[in-house]
Amino acid sequence: MKDVKEQLEDLLVDVLTETRVDLKKAPAEIAKFAAERVAHLATLVDDPGFQEAVRAERDAVALEAGIAVVEVADAVDARISHISGVIQGMLALASRSTATP
Amino acid sequence: MKKTSPRAVLSLLLVLIASACADGCAGTRAREHVLWPRISATWPAIRKNIDGGLGSTTPTPAVAAAIAQFEAAVKADDYRLLRGLKWSPLKLLAVRGVRVRVEENEISEGVSASLLVRITKFSEALEELLSQ
């Protein structure tokens, strides 16, 4: 049978999968954050409110993964915006050079 | 009829694709379909912390308005309704709600650390959500 730490890791992997994040491919910060949270939870097993802590950590990891997804998407947008600017600039130059007699 | 070169067609397509996404479509989609669902799913737990922080005191009009604004956004499933949200007072109340439970020995320090991490991540996620 899996120990508590392994069960918690499975739980957090499920959360990341729901958030469309593959833990093996996730940015190192998310994997590190998830590992830290699992390690913290493993110290609370006999504490009052443990189940609540599990839910809180699950939410925290999902939120962290969501933030990372948005940051990646924003970077993609910035790159597209940059490429768009370059292409439009090149086309403007090309049309100016062909329009000049 | 004048033939259009493949390069011109490709350039036009690239411009159309780039222009369509230049307003931040990937970021908007990620906020709407990934981050917002996580935030709205976490709100009930954060709301519980806020209520704990309020205790038996009546919320100030600003706090009551901020709570109502959040509830409306979750009900309508529209994060745009959170624009202008005054989050800081709600965060302070949520943290106080967790501390009160530790003082009353309802939860341990370790468990409170987990609840506080959730509040911190919720705050960061809100900031990211509304940063566009």
Coordinates of N, CA, C and O in Angstrom, one line a residue, chain B residues 44-108:
Chain B
P44 N -15.3 29.6 -2.4 CA -16.0 29.3 -1.2 C -15.2 29.1 0.1 O -15.5 29.5 1.2
A45 N -14.0 28.4 -0.1 CA -13.1 28.2 1.0 C -12.5 29.5 1.5 O -12.4 29.8 2.8
I46 N -12.2 30.4 0.6 CA -11.7 31.7 1.0 C -12.8 32.5 1.7 O -12.5 33.2 2.7
R47 N -14.0 32.4 1.2 CA -15.1 33.1 1.8 C -15.3 32.7 3.2 O -15.6 33.5 4.1
K48 N -15.2 31.4 3.4 CA -15.3 30.8 4.8 C -14.3 31.5 5.7 O -14.6 31.8 6.9
N49 N -13.0 31.6 5.2 CA -12.0 32.2 6.0 C -12.3 33.7 6.3 O -12.1 34.2 7.4
I50 N -12.9 34.4 5.3 CA -13.3 35.8 5.5 C -14.4 35.9 6.5 O -14.3 36.8 7.4
D51 N -15.3 35.0 6.4 CA -16.4 35.0 7.4 C -15.9 34.8 8.8 O -16.4 35.4 9.8
G52 N -14.9 33.9 8.9 CA -14.3 33.6 10.2 C -13.6 34.9 10.8 O -13.6 35.1 12.0
G53 N -13.0 35.6 9.9 CA -12.3 36.9 10.3 C -13.2 37.9 10.7 O -12.9 38.7 11.6
L54 N -14.4 37.9 10.1 CA -15.4 38.9 10.5 C -16.0 38.6 11.9 O -16.4 39.4 12.7
G55 N -16.1 37.3 12.1 CA -16.7 36.8 13.4 C -18.1 37.3 13.5 O -18.9 37.2 12.5
S56 N -18.4 37.9 14.6 CA -19.8 38.4 14.8 C -19.9 39.9 14.4 O -21.0 40.5 14.6
T57 N -18.8 40.5 13.9 CA -18.9 41.9 13.6 C -19.6 42.1 12.2 O -19.5 41.3 11.3
T58 N -20.2 43.2 12.1 CA -20.9 43.6 10.8 C -19.8 44.1 9.8 O -19.0 44.9 10.2
P59 N -19.8 43.5 8.6 CA -18.8 44.0 7.7 C -19.0 45.5 7.3 O -20.1 46.0 7.3
T60 N -17.9 46.2 7.1 CA -18.0 47.6 6.6 C -18.7 47.6 5.2 O -18.7 46.6 4.5
P61 N -19.2 48.7 4.8 CA -19.9 48.8 3.5 C -18.9 48.4 2.4 O -19.3 47.7 1.4
A62 N -17.6 48.8 2.5 CA -16.6 48.4 1.5 C -16.4 46.9 1.4 O -16.3 46.3 0.3
V63 N -16.3 46.3 2.6 CA -16.1 44.8 2.6 C -17.3 44.1 2.1 O -17.2 43.2 1.3
A64 N -18.5 44.6 2.5 CA -19.7 43.9 2.1 C -19.9 44.1 0.5 O -20.3 43.1 -0.1
A65 N -19.5 45.2 0.0 CA -19.6 45.4 -1.4 C -18.6 44.5 -2.2 O -18.9 43.9 -3.2
A66 N -17.4 44.4 -1.6 CA -16.4 43.5 -2.3 C -16.8 42.0 -2.3 O -16.7 41.3 -3.3
I67 N -17.4 41.6 -1.2 CA -17.9 40.2 -1.1 C -19.0 40.0 -2.1 O -19.0 39.0 -2.9
A68 N -19.9 41.0 -2.2 CA -21.1 40.9 -3.1 C -20.6 40.9 -4.6 O -21.1 40.1 -5.4
Q69 N -19.5 41.7 -4.8 CA -18.9 41.7 -6.2 C -18.4 40.4 -6.6 O -18.5 39.9 -7.7
F70 N -17.6 39.7 -5.6 CA -17.1 38.4 -5.9 C -18.1 37.4 -6.1 O -18.1 36.6 -7.0
E71 N -19.2 37.4 -5.2 CA -20.2 36.4 -5.4 C -20.9 36.6 -6.7 O -21.3 35.6 -7.4
A72 N -21.1 37.8 -7.2 CA -21.8 38.1 -8.5 C -20.9 37.5 -9.6 O -21.5 36.9 -10.6
A73 N -19.6 37.7 -9.5 CA -18.7 37.2 -10.6 C -18.8 35.7 -10.7 O -18.8 35.1 -11.8
V74 N -18.8 35.1 -9.5 CA -18.8 33.6 -9.5 C -20.1 33.1 -10.0 O -20.2 32.2 -10.8
K75 N -21.2 33.7 -9.6 CA -22.6 33.3 -10.0 C -22.7 33.5 -11.5 O -23.2 32.6 -12.2
A76 N -22.2 34.6 -12.1 CA -22.3 34.8 -13.5 C -21.2 34.1 -14.3 O -21.2 34.1 -15.5
D77 N -20.3 33.5 -13.6 CA -19.1 32.9 -14.2 C -18.4 33.8 -15.2 O -18.1 33.5 -16.3
D78 N -18.2 35.1 -14.7 CA -17.5 36.1 -15.5 C -16.5 36.9 -14.7 O -16.9 37.7 -13.9
Y79 N -15.2 36.6 -14.9 CA -14.2 37.2 -14.1 C -14.1 38.7 -14.4 O -13.5 39.5 -13.6
R80 N -14.6 39.2 -15.5 CA -14.6 40.6 -15.8 C -15.3 41.4 -14.8 O -15.1 42.6 -14.6
L81 N -16.3 40.8 -14.1 CA -17.0 41.5 -13.1 C -16.2 41.8 -11.9 O -16.6 42.6 -11.0
L82 N -15.0 41.3 -11.8 CA -14.1 41.6 -10.7 C -13.2 42.8 -10.9 O -12.5 43.2 -10.0
R83 N -13.4 43.5 -12.0 CA -12.6 44.7 -12.3 C -12.9 45.7 -11.2 O -14.0 46.0 -10.8
G84 N -11.8 46.3 -10.6 CA -11.9 47.3 -9.6 C -12.2 46.7 -8.2 O -12.4 47.5 -7.3
L85 N -12.1 45.4 -8.1 CA -12.3 44.8 -6.8 C -11.3 45.3 -5.7 O -10.1 45.3 -6.0
K86 N -11.8 45.6 -4.5 CA -10.9 46.0 -3.4 C -10.6 44.7 -2.6 O -11.4 44.3 -1.7
W87 N -9.5 44.0 -3.0 CA -9.2 42.7 -2.5 C -8.5 42.7 -1.1 O -8.8 41.9 -0.2
S88 N -7.7 43.8 -0.9 CA -6.8 43.8 0.3 C -7.6 43.6 1.6 O -7.2 42.8 2.5
P89 N -8.7 44.3 1.8 CA -9.4 44.1 3.1 C -10.0 42.7 3.3 O -10.0 42.2 4.4
L90 N -10.4 42.1 2.1 CA -10.9 40.7 2.2 C -9.7 39.8 2.6 O -9.9 38.8 3.4
K91 N -8.5 40.0 2.0 CA -7.4 39.2 2.3 C -7.0 39.2 3.8 O -6.8 38.2 4.5
L92 N -7.0 40.5 4.3 CA -6.7 40.6 5.8 C -7.7 39.9 6.6 O -7.3 39.2 7.6
L93 N -9.0 39.9 6.3 CA -10.0 39.2 7.0 C -9.8 37.7 6.9 O -10.0 37.0 7.9
A94 N -9.5 37.2 5.7 CA -9.3 35.8 5.5 C -8.1 35.3 6.4 O -8.2 34.3 7.1
V95 N -7.0 36.1 6.4 CA -5.9 35.7 7.3 C -6.3 35.7 8.7 O -6.0 34.8 9.5
R96 N -7.0 36.7 9.1 CA -7.5 36.8 10.5 C -8.4 35.6 10.9 O -8.3 35.0 12.0
G97 N -9.2 35.2 9.9 CA -10.1 34.0 10.1 C -9.3 32.7 10.4 O -9.7 31.9 11.2
V98 N -8.2 32.6 9.7 CA -7.3 31.4 10.0 C -6.7 31.5 11.4 O -6.7 30.5 12.1
R99 N -6.2 32.7 11.7 CA -5.5 32.9 13.0 C -6.4 32.6 14.2 O -6.0 32.0 15.2
V100 N -7.7 33.1 14.0 CA -8.6 32.9 15.1 C -8.8 31.4 15.4 O -8.9 30.9 16.5
R101 N -8.8 30.6 14.3 CA -9.0 29.1 14.5 C -7.8 28.5 15.2 O -8.0 27.5 15.9
V102 N -6.6 29.0 14.9 CA -5.4 28.5 15.6 C -5.6 28.9 17.1 O -5.3 28.0 18.0
E103 N -5.9 30.1 17.4 CA -6.1 30.6 18.8 C -7.1 29.8 19.5 O -7.0 29.5 20.7
E104 N -8.1 29.3 18.8 CA -9.2 28.5 19.5 C -8.8 27.0 19.4 O -9.7 26.2 19.8
N105 N -7.6 26.7 19.0 CA -7.1 25.3 19.0 C -8.0 24.4 18.1 O -8.1 23.2 18.2
E106 N -8.7 25.0 17.1 CA -9.5 24.2 16.2 C -8.6 23.6 15.1 O -8.9 22.5 14.6
I107 N -7.5 24.3 14.7 CA -6.5 23.7 13.8 C -5.1 24.0 14.3 O -4.9 24.9 15.2
S108 N -4.2 23.2 13.8 CA -2.8 23.3 14.3 C -2.1 24.5 13.5 O -2.6 24.9 12.5

